[in-house]
Structure formats: structure tokens, C-alpha cells
Coordinates of C-alpha atoms in Angstrom, one line a residue:
X1 CA 2.3 -10.8 -15.2
X2 CA 2.0 -9.3 -11.7
X3 CA 4.1 -12.1 -10.3
X4 CA 6.9 -12.1 -12.9
X5 CA 9.1 -9.4 -11.5
X6 CA 9.1 -10.8 -8.0
X7 CA 9.8 -14.4 -9.2
X8 CA 12.6 -13.4 -11.6
X9 CA 14.2 -11.2 -9.0
X10 CA 14.2 -14.1 -6.5
X11 CA 15.5 -16.7 -9.0
X12 CA 18.2 -14.5 -10.4
X13 CA 19.2 -12.7 -7.2
X14 CA 18.9 -9.4 -9.2
X15 CA 18.8 -6.2 -7.2
X16 CA 15.4 -4.6 -6.9
X17 CA 14.7 -1.9 -9.5
X18 CA 12.9 0.2 -7.0
X19 CA 13.2 0.8 -3.3
X20 CA 10.0 -0.8 -2.4
X21 CA 9.7 -1.2 1.4
X22 CA 11.2 -4.5 2.8
X23 CA 7.9 -5.7 4.4
X24 CA 6.1 -5.2 1.1
X25 CA 8.8 -6.9 -0.9
X26 CA 8.8 -9.9 1.4
X27 CA 5.1 -10.2 1.3
X28 CA 4.8 -9.9 -2.4
X29 CA 7.8 -12.2 -3.2
X30 CA 6.4 -15.0 -1.0
X31 CA 3.0 -14.5 -2.6
X32 CA 4.3 -14.6 -6.2
X33 CA 6.4 -17.7 -5.6
X34 CA 3.4 -19.4 -4.0
X35 CA 1.2 -18.6 -6.9
X36 CA 3.8 -19.9 -9.3
X37 CA 4.0 -23.2 -7.4
X38 CA 0.2 -23.7 -7.3
X39 CA -0.1 -22.8 -11.0
X40 CA 2.6 -25.5 -11.8
X41 CA 0.7 -28.0 -9.6
X42 CA -2.5 -27.4 -11.5
X43 CA -4.8 -30.5 -11.2
X44 CA -1.9 -33.0 -10.9
X45 CA -1.6 -34.6 -7.4
X46 CA 1.7 -33.6 -5.7
X47 CA 3.5 -34.5 -2.5
X48 CA 5.9 -31.8 -1.2
X49 CA 8.5 -32.6 1.5
X50 CA 10.2 -29.8 3.4
X51 CA 12.9 -31.4 5.5
X52 CA 14.5 -29.9 8.6
X53 CA 12.4 -26.7 8.5
X54 CA 14.1 -25.5 11.7
X55 CA 17.2 -24.8 9.5
X56 CA 15.3 -22.7 6.9
X57 CA 15.8 -19.0 6.6
X58 CA 13.0 -16.6 7.6
X59 CA 11.5 -16.1 4.1
X60 CA 11.4 -19.9 3.5
X61 CA 9.7 -20.6 6.8
X62 CA 7.2 -17.9 6.0
X63 CA 6.6 -19.5 2.6
X64 CA 6.0 -22.9 4.1
X65 CA 3.5 -21.4 6.6
X66 CA 1.6 -19.6 3.8
X67 CA 1.6 -22.7 1.6
X68 CA 0.1 -24.8 4.3
X69 CA -2.6 -22.2 5.0
X70 CA -3.8 -22.2 1.3
X71 CA -3.2 -25.8 0.3
X72 CA -6.8 -26.8 0.9
X73 CA -8.6 -27.3 -2.4
X74 CA -5.5 -28.2 -4.3
X75 CA -4.4 -31.8 -5.1
X76 CA -1.5 -31.3 -2.7
X77 CA -0.1 -33.1 0.4
X78 CA 2.7 -31.5 2.4
X79 CA 5.1 -33.1 4.8
X80 CA 7.2 -30.9 7.1
X81 CA 9.9 -32.3 9.3
X82 CA 11.5 -30.3 12.1
X83 CA 13.2 -30.8 15.5
X84 CA 10.2 -29.2 17.1
X85 CA 6.6 -29.1 15.8
X86 CA 6.4 -26.5 13.1
X87 CA 2.7 -26.8 12.3
X88 CA 0.3 -27.2 15.1
X89 CA -2.2 -30.0 14.8
X90 CA -5.7 -29.0 13.8
X91 CA -7.9 -28.6 10.8
X92 CA -4.9 -28.0 8.5
X93 CA -3.0 -31.2 9.4
X94 CA -1.6 -33.6 11.8
X95 CA 1.6 -33.7 13.8
X96 CA 3.5 -36.9 14.3
X97 CA 6.5 -37.5 16.5
X98 CA 8.8 -40.2 15.2
X99 CA 9.5 -43.0 17.7
X100 CA 11.6 -46.1 17.9
X101 CA 11.1 -49.1 15.6
X102 CA 9.6 -52.3 16.9
X103 CA 11.8 -55.3 17.1
X104 CA 9.4 -57.2 14.8
X105 CA 10.3 -54.7 12.1
X106 CA 14.0 -54.6 12.7
X107 CA 14.8 -58.4 12.6
X108 CA 13.6 -59.1 9.0
X109 CA 15.2 -55.7 7.9
X110 CA 18.6 -56.8 9.3
X111 CA 18.3 -60.3 7.7
X112 CA 17.2 -58.9 4.4
X113 CA 20.1 -56.5 4.2
X114 CA 22.6 -59.2 5.1
X115 CA 21.0 -61.6 2.6
X116 CA 21.9 -64.6 4.7
X117 CA 18.7 -65.4 6.4
X118 CA 19.5 -69.1 6.6
X119 CA 22.7 -68.8 8.6
X120 CA 22.2 -69.2 12.3
X121 CA 25.0 -66.9 13.2
X122 CA 23.4 -64.0 11.5
X123 CA 20.1 -64.8 13.2
X124 CA 22.0 -64.4 16.4
X125 CA 23.5 -61.1 15.2
X126 CA 20.1 -59.9 14.2
X127 CA 18.8 -60.7 17.7
X128 CA 21.8 -58.9 19.3
X129 CA 21.3 -55.9 17.1
X130 CA 17.6 -55.6 17.9
X131 CA 18.4 -55.7 21.6
X132 CA 21.2 -53.2 21.5
X133 CA 19.6 -50.7 19.0
X134 CA 16.5 -50.3 21.1
X135 CA 14.6 -49.4 18.0
X136 CA 16.8 -46.5 16.8
X137 CA 17.0 -46.6 13.0
X138 CA 20.5 -45.1 12.7
X139 CA 21.8 -47.6 15.3
X140 CA 20.3 -50.4 13.2
X141 CA 21.8 -49.1 10.0
X142 CA 25.3 -48.7 11.5
X143 CA 25.1 -52.2 13.0
X144 CA 24.2 -53.7 9.6
X145 CA 27.2 -51.8 8.0
X146 CA 29.5 -53.2 10.7
X147 CA 28.4 -56.7 10.1
X148 CA 28.7 -56.4 6.3
X149 CA 32.3 -55.1 6.9
X150 CA 33.1 -58.2 8.8
X151 CA 32.8 -56.8 12.3
X152 CA 30.9 -58.5 15.1
X153 CA 31.4 -55.9 17.9
X154 CA 27.7 -54.9 18.3
X155 CA 27.6 -52.4 21.1
X156 CA 24.6 -50.9 22.8
X157 CA 26.3 -47.5 22.2
X158 CA 25.8 -46.0 18.8
X159 CA 29.0 -44.0 19.1
X160 CA 31.0 -47.1 19.8
X161 CA 29.7 -48.8 16.6
X162 CA 30.6 -45.8 14.5
X163 CA 34.1 -45.6 16.1
X164 CA 34.6 -49.3 15.4
X165 CA 33.7 -48.8 11.8
X166 CA 36.0 -45.8 11.5
X167 CA 39.0 -47.7 13.0
X168 CA 38.5 -50.3 10.2
X169 CA 39.0 -47.7 7.5
X170 CA 42.4 -47.4 5.6
X171 CA 44.3 -44.3 6.7
X172 CA 43.8 -42.5 3.3
X173 CA 40.0 -43.1 3.4
X174 CA 39.9 -42.0 7.1
X175 CA 41.6 -38.7 6.3
X176 CA 39.3 -38.1 3.3
X177 CA 36.3 -38.7 5.5
X178 CA 37.6 -36.4 8.2
X179 CA 38.1 -33.6 5.7
X180 CA 34.6 -34.2 4.3
X181 CA 32.9 -34.1 7.6
X182 CA 34.6 -30.8 8.5
X183 CA 33.2 -29.3 5.3
X184 CA 29.6 -30.3 5.7
X185 CA 26.8 -32.6 4.4
X186 CA 27.6 -32.1 0.6
X187 CA 31.2 -31.9 -0.4
X188 CA 32.6 -30.7 -3.8
X189 CA 35.0 -33.3 -5.3
X190 CA 37.2 -30.5 -6.4
X191 CA 38.0 -29.7 -2.7
X192 CA 39.0 -33.3 -2.0
X193 CA 41.1 -33.3 -5.2
X194 CA 42.8 -30.1 -4.2
X195 CA 43.6 -31.3 -0.7
X196 CA 44.5 -34.9 -1.4
X197 CA 45.5 -35.0 -5.0
X198 CA 43.8 -36.8 -7.9
X199 CA 45.6 -40.2 -8.1
X200 CA 44.9 -43.9 -7.7
X201 CA 45.1 -43.8 -3.9
X202 CA 42.5 -41.1 -3.8
X203 CA 40.1 -42.9 -6.1
X204 CA 40.5 -46.1 -4.0
X205 CA 39.9 -44.2 -0.8
X206 CA 36.8 -42.6 -2.3
X207 CA 35.5 -46.0 -3.5
X208 CA 35.9 -47.5 0.0
X209 CA 34.0 -44.7 1.6
X210 CA 31.1 -45.0 -0.9
X211 CA 31.1 -48.8 -0.6
X212 CA 31.0 -48.8 3.1
X213 CA 28.2 -46.3 3.3
X214 CA 29.9 -43.2 4.7
X215 CA 29.6 -41.3 1.4
X216 CA 27.3 -41.4 -1.6
X217 CA 27.6 -39.8 -5.0
X218 CA 25.4 -36.8 -5.2
X219 CA 26.2 -35.8 -8.8
X220 CA 29.2 -35.7 -11.0
X221 CA 30.9 -33.0 -8.9
X222 CA 29.8 -33.7 -5.4
X223 CA 29.6 -36.5 -2.8
X224 CA 27.3 -36.4 0.2
X225 CA 27.5 -37.8 3.7
X226 CA 25.2 -40.7 4.2
X227 CA 23.9 -39.2 7.5
X228 CA 24.3 -35.8 9.1
X229 CA 25.5 -37.5 12.4
X230 CA 28.9 -38.1 10.8
X231 CA 29.4 -34.3 10.4
X232 CA 28.7 -33.9 14.2
X233 CA 30.5 -36.9 15.5
X234 CA 33.6 -37.4 13.4
X235 CA 35.1 -33.8 13.7
X236 CA 34.7 -34.1 17.5
X237 CA 37.0 -37.1 17.5
X238 CA 39.8 -35.3 15.5
X239 CA 42.6 -33.7 17.5
X240 CA 42.3 -29.9 17.7
X241 CA 45.4 -29.1 15.6
X242 CA 44.4 -31.4 12.8
X243 CA 40.8 -30.1 12.8
X244 CA 42.2 -26.5 12.6
X245 CA 44.3 -27.6 9.6
X246 CA 41.3 -29.1 7.8
X247 CA 39.3 -25.9 8.2
X248 CA 42.2 -23.8 7.0
X249 CA 42.5 -26.0 3.9
X250 CA 38.8 -25.6 3.3
X251 CA 38.9 -21.8 3.8
X252 CA 41.8 -21.5 1.3
X253 CA 39.9 -23.6 -1.2
X254 CA 36.7 -21.5 -0.8
X255 CA 38.5 -18.2 -1.1
X256 CA 40.2 -19.4 -4.3
X257 CA 36.8 -20.4 -5.6
X258 CA 35.1 -17.2 -4.5
X259 CA 32.8 -19.4 -2.4
X260 CA 29.7 -18.3 -0.5
X261 CA 30.4 -15.8 2.3
X262 CA 28.6 -17.8 5.0
X263 CA 30.8 -20.9 4.3
X264 CA 34.0 -18.9 4.4
X265 CA 32.9 -17.2 7.6
X266 CA 32.1 -20.6 9.2
X267 CA 35.5 -22.2 8.3
X268 CA 37.5 -19.1 9.2
X269 CA 35.9 -19.2 12.7
X270 CA 36.5 -23.0 12.9
X271 CA 40.1 -22.5 11.8
X272 CA 40.6 -20.0 14.6
X273 CA 41.3 -17.2 12.1
X274 CA 39.1 -14.6 13.8
X275 CA 40.3 -11.5 12.1
X276 CA 40.0 -13.2 8.7
X277 CA 36.5 -14.3 9.6
X278 CA 35.2 -10.7 10.2
X279 CA 34.8 -9.6 6.5
X280 CA 33.2 -12.9 5.6
X281 CA 30.7 -12.5 8.5
X282 CA 29.9 -9.0 7.4
X283 CA 29.5 -10.1 3.8
X284 CA 27.2 -13.0 5.0
X285 CA 25.2 -10.6 7.1
X286 CA 24.7 -8.2 4.1
X287 CA 23.6 -11.1 1.9
X288 CA 21.0 -12.2 4.6
X289 CA 19.7 -8.6 4.7
X290 CA 19.3 -8.6 0.9
X291 CA 17.5 -11.9 1.2
X292 CA 15.1 -10.3 3.7
X293 CA 16.3 -12.5 6.5
X294 CA 17.1 -10.1 9.3
X295 CA 17.3 -12.9 11.9
X296 CA 20.2 -14.6 10.2
X297 CA 21.9 -11.3 9.5
X298 CA 21.8 -10.6 13.3
X299 CA 23.7 -13.9 13.9
X300 CA 26.5 -13.0 11.5
X301 CA 26.9 -9.4 12.6
X302 CA 26.9 -10.4 16.2
X303 CA 29.8 -12.7 15.7
X304 CA 31.7 -10.0 13.9
X305 CA 30.8 -7.6 16.6
X306 CA 32.1 -9.8 19.3
X307 CA 35.5 -10.3 17.5
X308 CA 36.0 -6.6 16.9
X309 CA 34.9 -5.8 20.4
X310 CA 38.1 -7.6 21.6
X311 CA 40.2 -5.3 19.5
X312 CA 38.6 -2.2 21.0
X313 CA 40.0 -3.2 24.4
X314 CA 43.4 -2.4 22.9
X315 CA 42.3 0.8 21.4
X316 CA 42.0 -0.6 17.9
X317 CA 39.2 -0.9 15.3
X318 CA 37.1 1.7 17.1
X319 CA 35.4 3.1 14.0
X320 CA 34.8 -0.4 12.7
X321 CA 33.2 -1.3 16.0
X322 CA 31.0 1.7 15.9
X323 CA 29.8 0.8 12.4
X324 CA 28.9 -2.8 13.5
X325 CA 27.2 -1.4 16.6
X326 CA 25.0 0.8 14.5
X327 CA 24.1 -2.0 12.0
X328 CA 23.6 -4.7 14.6
X329 CA 21.6 -2.3 16.9
X330 CA 19.2 -1.5 14.0
X331 CA 18.7 -5.2 13.2
X332 CA 18.0 -6.0 16.8
X333 CA 15.5 -3.2 16.8
X334 CA 13.8 -4.4 13.6
X335 CA 13.5 -8.0 15.0
X336 CA 12.1 -6.8 18.3
X337 CA 15.1 -7.7 20.5
X338 CA 14.9 -4.4 22.4
X339 CA 17.2 -5.1 25.4
X340 CA 20.0 -6.4 23.0
X341 CA 19.5 -3.4 20.7
X342 CA 19.9 -0.9 23.6
X343 CA 23.0 -2.7 24.9
X344 CA 24.8 -2.8 21.6
X345 CA 23.9 0.8 20.7
X346 CA 25.1 2.1 24.0
X347 CA 28.4 0.2 23.7
X348 CA 28.9 1.6 20.3
X349 CA 28.3 5.1 21.5
X350 CA 31.2 4.8 23.9
X351 CA 33.8 4.4 21.1
X352 CA 32.6 6.8 18.4
X353 CA 34.0 10.1 19.5
X354 CA 36.1 10.2 16.4
X355 CA 33.3 8.9 14.1
X356 CA 30.6 11.6 13.9
X357 CA 28.8 9.7 11.2
X358 CA 28.5 6.5 13.2
X359 CA 27.6 8.5 16.3
X360 CA 24.7 10.2 14.4
X361 CA 23.4 6.8 13.3
X362 CA 23.6 5.3 16.7
X363 CA 22.0 8.3 18.4
X364 CA 19.2 8.2 15.8
X365 CA 18.6 4.5 16.3
X366 CA 18.6 4.9 20.1
X367 CA 16.1 7.7 19.7
X368 CA 13.7 5.5 17.6
X369 CA 14.2 2.7 20.2
X370 CA 13.5 5.0 23.1
X371 CA 10.4 6.4 21.4
X372 CA 8.8 3.2 20.1
X373 CA 9.8 0.6 22.8
X374 CA 10.7 2.5 25.9
X375 CA 8.0 5.2 25.4
X376 CA 10.2 8.0 26.7
X377 CA 9.3 11.0 24.4
X378 CA 11.6 13.6 26.1
X379 CA 14.7 11.4 26.0
X380 CA 13.9 10.4 22.4
X381 CA 13.7 14.1 21.4
X382 CA 17.0 14.8 23.1
X383 CA 18.7 11.9 21.4
X384 CA 17.4 12.7 17.9
X385 CA 18.4 16.4 18.3
X386 CA 22.0 15.2 19.2
X387 CA 21.9 12.9 16.1
X388 CA 20.8 15.8 13.9
X389 CA 23.7 18.1 15.1
X390 CA 26.2 15.3 14.4
X391 CA 24.7 14.5 11.0
X392 CA 25.1 18.2 9.9
X393 CA 28.9 17.7 10.3
X394 CA 28.7 15.2 7.5
X395 CA 28.2 15.6 3.7
X396 CA 26.9 12.1 3.4
X397 CA 23.4 12.4 1.8
X398 CA 22.3 8.9 3.0
X399 CA 23.3 9.7 6.6
X400 CA 21.4 13.0 6.5
X401 CA 18.3 11.4 5.0
X402 CA 18.4 8.6 7.6
X403 CA 18.6 11.0 10.6
X404 CA 16.0 13.4 9.3
X405 CA 13.6 10.6 8.4
X406 CA 14.0 9.2 12.0
X407 CA 13.5 12.7 13.3
X408 CA 10.2 13.0 11.3
X409 CA 9.0 9.7 12.7
X410 CA 9.7 10.7 16.3
X411 CA 8.1 14.2 15.9
X412 CA 5.0 12.7 14.3
X413 CA 4.7 10.2 17.2
X414 CA 5.1 13.2 19.6
X415 CA 2.4 15.1 17.6
X416 CA 4.8 18.1 17.4
X417 CA 3.6 18.9 13.9
X418 CA 4.7 22.5 13.5
X419 CA 8.1 22.0 15.2
X420 CA 8.6 18.8 13.1
X421 CA 7.8 20.7 9.9
X422 CA 10.3 23.4 10.7
X423 CA 13.1 21.0 11.5
X424 CA 12.4 18.9 8.4
X425 CA 12.5 21.9 6.2
X426 CA 16.0 22.6 7.5
X427 CA 17.0 19.0 6.7
X428 CA 15.5 19.2 3.2
X429 CA 17.5 22.4 2.6
X430 CA 20.7 20.7 3.7
X431 CA 20.1 17.5 1.7
X432 CA 19.0 19.5 -1.4
X433 CA 22.3 21.4 -1.4
X434 CA 24.2 18.2 -2.0
X435 CA 24.8 17.0 -5.6
X436 CA 23.9 13.4 -5.0
X437 CA 20.6 13.1 -3.1
X438 CA 19.6 9.6 -2.0
X439 CA 17.0 7.6 -3.9
X440 CA 14.6 7.7 -0.9
X441 CA 14.8 11.5 -0.7
X442 CA 11.2 11.9 -1.8
X443 CA 10.0 10.3 1.4
X444 CA 11.0 13.4 3.3
X445 CA 8.6 15.4 1.2
X446 CA 5.8 13.0 2.1
X447 CA 6.6 13.5 5.8
X448 CA 6.7 17.3 5.4
X449 CA 3.3 17.2 3.7
X450 CA 2.0 15.0 6.5
X451 CA 3.3 17.5 9.2
X452 CA 1.7 20.4 7.4
X453 CA -1.6 18.7 7.0
X454 CA -1.7 17.6 10.7
X455 CA -0.8 21.2 11.7
X456 CA -3.9 22.5 9.8
X457 CA -2.0 23.7 6.8
X458 CA -4.0 21.6 4.4
X459 CA -3.4 23.6 1.2
X460 CA 0.3 23.8 1.9
X461 CA 0.4 20.1 2.3
X462 CA -1.2 19.6 -1.1
X463 CA 1.1 22.2 -2.6
X464 CA 4.2 20.3 -1.4
X465 CA 3.1 17.1 -3.0
X466 CA 2.0 18.7 -6.2
X467 CA 5.4 20.4 -6.5
X468 CA 7.1 17.1 -5.9
X469 CA 5.1 15.5 -8.7
X470 CA 5.7 18.4 -11.1
X471 CA 9.4 18.7 -10.4
X472 CA 10.0 14.9 -10.5
X473 CA 7.6 14.1 -13.4
X474 CA 10.5 12.8 -15.5
X475 CA 12.9 11.7 -12.7
X476 CA 10.7 10.1 -10.1
X477 CA 10.3 6.3 -10.3
X478 CA 6.9 4.6 -10.1
X479 CA 7.2 3.8 -6.4
X480 CA 7.4 7.5 -5.2
X481 CA 4.8 8.5 -7.8
X482 CA 2.4 5.9 -6.4
X483 CA 3.0 6.8 -2.8
X484 CA 2.6 10.6 -3.5
X485 CA -0.6 10.1 -5.5
X486 CA -2.0 7.9 -2.7
X487 CA -1.3 10.5 0.0
X488 CA -2.8 13.3 -2.2
X489 CA -5.9 11.2 -2.6
X490 CA -6.2 10.7 1.1
X491 CA -5.7 14.4 1.8
X492 CA -8.4 15.4 -0.7
X493 CA -10.8 12.9 0.8
X494 CA -10.1 14.2 4.3
X495 CA -10.7 17.7 3.0
X496 CA -14.1 16.6 1.6
X497 CA -13.1 16.8 -2.0
X498 CA -13.7 13.2 -3.4
X499 CA -13.7 14.3 -7.0
X500 CA -10.2 15.7 -6.7
X501 CA -9.1 12.6 -4.8
X502 CA -10.3 10.1 -7.4
X503 CA -7.8 10.8 -10.2
X504 CA -4.9 10.6 -7.7
X505 CA -6.1 7.3 -6.3
X506 CA -6.5 6.0 -9.9
X507 CA -2.8 6.8 -10.6
X508 CA -1.8 5.3 -7.2
X509 CA -3.5 2.0 -8.2
X510 CA -1.7 2.0 -11.5
X511 CA 1.7 2.8 -10.1
X512 CA 1.5 0.5 -7.1
X513 CA 0.4 -2.4 -9.1
X514 CA 3.2 -1.8 -11.6
X515 CA 5.8 -1.8 -8.9
X516 CA 4.4 -5.0 -7.3
X517 CA 2.6 -3.7 -4.3
X518 CA -0.7 -5.4 -4.9
X519 CA -2.0 -4.9 -1.4
X520 CA -1.3 -1.2 -1.6
X521 CA -3.1 -1.1 -5.0
X522 CA -6.1 -3.0 -3.5
X523 CA -6.2 -0.5 -0.6
X524 CA -6.2 2.4 -3.0
X525 CA -9.1 0.8 -5.0
X526 CA -11.1 0.2 -1.8
X527 CA -10.5 3.8 -0.7
X528 CA -12.0 5.1 -4.0
X529 CA -14.9 2.6 -3.7
X530 CA -15.7 4.0 -0.3
X531 CA -16.0 7.5 -1.6
X532 CA -18.7 8.9 -3.9
X533 CA -17.8 7.6 -7.3
X534 CA -19.7 6.5 -10.4
X535 CA -17.3 3.6 -11.0
X536 CA -17.7 2.0 -7.6
X537 CA -18.2 -1.5 -9.0
X538 CA -15.1 -1.3 -11.2
X539 CA -12.9 -0.4 -8.2
X540 CA -14.5 -3.1 -6.1
X541 CA -13.7 -5.6 -8.9
X542 CA -10.1 -4.4 -9.0
X543 CA -9.8 -4.7 -5.3
X544 CA -11.3 -8.2 -5.3
X545 CA -9.0 -9.3 -8.1
X546 CA -5.9 -8.1 -6.4
X547 CA -7.0 -9.4 -3.0
X548 CA -7.7 -12.8 -4.4
X549 CA -4.3 -12.8 -6.1
X550 CA -2.4 -12.3 -2.9
X551 CA -4.8 -14.1 -0.6
X552 CA -5.6 -10.9 1.4
X553 CA -8.5 -11.9 3.5
X554 CA -9.2 -8.5 5.0
X555 CA -9.4 -7.0 1.5
X556 CA -12.0 -9.6 0.3
X557 CA -14.0 -9.0 3.5
X558 CA -14.0 -5.3 2.9
X559 CA -15.2 -5.8 -0.7
X560 CA -18.0 -8.0 0.6
X561 CA -19.0 -5.5 3.2
X562 CA -19.1 -2.6 0.7
X563 CA -21.2 -4.6 -1.8
X564 CA -23.6 -5.9 0.9
X565 CA -23.5 -3.5 3.8
X566 CA -26.4 -5.2 5.5
X567 CA -24.5 -8.5 5.5
X568 CA -27.1 -10.2 3.2
X569 CA -26.3 -11.3 -0.4
X570 CA -29.0 -10.8 -3.0
X571 CA -30.8 -14.0 -4.1

């Protein structure tokens, strides 16, 4: 199906088979997962709970937003919890801020949990707890645990109650709990075994923690903290040296288990092992990029950047710092953090005298930033020319492609079509001379054709694309074929040759749908339908089908306007 490839790639974390643009891949992946979920729901009523959405990654938040927007008409209720309102009240739903419990609710709750409703002393404790808790559910819960454990020191301070409970723990159980809270909310038992040994004392300590409500069994291999507050409060009470030791133990365990990069990075930082944290931070940033979460990638690379920046003050890690500057600067630019992007790129530029490749990337990124955000065409042109000169010193095809693609973007924006075509031809000649051209090399031919067409050389533009198709008939993947056919169709339409355009748009629809760009395929179908064609209704049907699949409102509206240009539907 149209959704299968996107869903399988997401569930298996398989690399993409084609270099489909990130924005397209994100849009299509979210759409496919959404369609899979709604198909699974069918006609059966469901309640979905998304807890702590403020901690979700970018794609997950985007998915929740899309789900909420299309849920109407399905037997589906959605609950979203967040530290701040994630969904604004309105037609789609309601927003509720959780407040304190009433005393009338707390008293019977306390007595029922203590199971001694007839004993006067516990009635007194219930009254005291109601007064001290002031309606806070966690305060009530901790107070009940304290009473069940034989304590009577009911404080009006939640922290005091938790500290009292902790002091009543046996030493072995206390150490086990401290290690657990340093790890996080869900702890692998294998970590606790490795750190404390698998013996009777360990089993007894674990039993005590579960019985007293600090831990609960998640599954056969994990235990879970009963409340996230323990992970915030308990480590803060541990002496710094002991806390560092705990995080070092956890890091050693994770590295032995080849654990997730983000966890190794977190515990390396918490253990004070800054140099050891850097590769884990970079690995985590790379994983976030692959997961289409540029915002989380920024956080990881920024921490690595700050650590390596210290080393540069002593003349060390200069090339590494330049690499991080280039990568972080690009991500800041992609996420719209313009001031941060400029600062990071300029700092990287100061240390890359001996790294021409990184200097070329930084200059190229600065040029894009200057052109798109700072609107300084002349400076952007100067920067990209410097980047081009530096890139020519390299034999790295990916670098050359990157710089010349950025150059083409800037020259298009400056409307310097003839000059841009000339410079791009030079770049194509350089890249073509290398034995291993990058996968995205075909995009430079698209840009060159666009330059020539805008410069008035329409037949030359068509020839460039036709040559690209003929030369790459057996080697080009479906994505470049789809994009090239789409551009050829557009060129022919702008040249007043709709009959020549139609077969190329047909192929574009086929290829783009095959690679998973349903919106692109719908746009191509609509483009044909707008031109003189005998199969207008067939293309409108295809555009409607694809637009309905992905919930593309503008596409559906365009179909409607083309079918009923007067705005009136037939009776």
C-alpha cells in the first residue's frame, strides 16, 4: 500500500531507500502512521492517552496535533497531558488544569487505604494529613505510605515526609533506590544486579522497596519508580562524590550493553566525564537527525560544542570544533534560530584555517543564512564565492555538491541566471570528474536547467533534463526521475506545449507516488488537470484520492474549484 513503506521504515528504523526530502519524509511518515492507527480503530470506541507531551520529540508532537485535528467522526477520545496547555480549547476539545483535591475526598481515601476506619487514632491522622497535604495528591499518597510504615511524623512539607520515609529504609535498600533514581524512571534489573550483586540481601532490599511503594515491577526485566518526583528529589540529597560514582557505574553498564546514545551521553555528563560524553552526544544528535527531530539534535550538538570549545582555548580539537560549528550552525538555521546560527558559524570560522573542508561548509552555510534571513545579497555572494574556492581544494564529492547546491540557491534568489548557470557548469565539471559522485548529484542538473530556462534558454533547459533522463535511465532512482519529469512537464506547459507536458507529468505522478510523495503526486495530477487534456476527470480523481489519503485540504479544494469553477455543484 501507499502507507506500507513509511510505516515499516519507522517501526524497523531502516534507512530510507531514497533521498526523499526531509520535509516530505516527515509529512508522509506522520500521515501513514495516522492512517494506520485510524484503520486499526475502525468502528470500535477507543480512548488514547498521551502523557507528558512536553517531553515528546518533534515528530511525536506533530503526530498528536494531526491526530487531534482529524479525530472528529471517529469513535475516538483523546487525552493529552502536559506541563503547559498543548491543545487550545475550542471546537476540537477542552482544556482542564488539575487542581488540589477537596478534604471531603481525601479523608475517606486515607481511611480506606489504612483499612482501620474504626480506630480513633487513624481518624486523627486522616484529619492531620488532610490539613497538611492541602489537597496535593502526592502529599496524600506519601503520608499514607508513612503511616503504613509505622511513622507518625506528618509534616506540612512533602519533602520532609519523603525524607522521613527514606531514613526508615535499610542501608542496602537505600543504596539500591539511590542508584535507581540516578538512572531514571524505568530501571533494568540487570543494572542493579551488576552493581549490587544477585544475592539474598539484594532480593530483600528490592522486596522492601516494592512493598513500601518506592518501586514497582514493570516487567520481568525492569522495575519502575512509583513517581517521577523520586528521580528529581533523591539524587539531589546524595553527596556529590557518591552521585558521580553512581552515574559512572551506570555509564559503564550502558557502554557494556551498547545502550542508547542519549542515555550514555546523559550519564557521562552527570558523572563529570565531559570528554567521554562528546562522542555519545554526537551519536545522539545524529540519531535525532535521522528521526527527523532537528530540535533535539540541536540540544545534543550544542552540549558537545560547548565541551569542545573549552579545548580550543588550549589550541586543541580545532578541526573537531569546526565540524561541530558547521553542523550545529546548519541545524540552528534549519530550525529558525538565526542569531544562534550566525554566532556558532562565526566562531567556527575563527578556528578552521587548517580545515578547508569545514571552512567551505561554514562559509556556505553563512552565505545561505545571510541571503535568506539577513537579506544581504552582496555579502551572501561574497561568502559563497569564498566557499566555492575552498571547496575546489577538496576531492570530497559530498562537499562539492553541498557548496555548489548552496551557490545555485543563492544565485537563483539573486536572479543572476546566466552567471549562476556558468558557475554551476564549472561545479558539475569538477564533480563529474570524481569517481564517486554523491547520490543527490542529479539535483544540480535540475538547478542548471532552471537557470537556463529563467535566462531564456528554454530549449537548452529541456535538453539538459532530457540528457539526464537518457544517461540515467538505468541508474537513476525513482525520486530523481519523478522530480525531473515533473520539471520537464512544467517547462513544456510554460512554453505553451501541453501535449508534450502531459506524458512527463504522468510519469511524475507514477514515480512520486511510488517513492511515497503523495502530495507531490497530487500536485502533478492537478497540474495536468489544469492544462488542456482529454483525461481531466481521471487526473482529478487521482488528485482527490491522494489528497484524501493524506488529508491535504488545499488539494481537495483545488479539485473542487476545477470541477465547479463557478462555485456551484450540479443538482
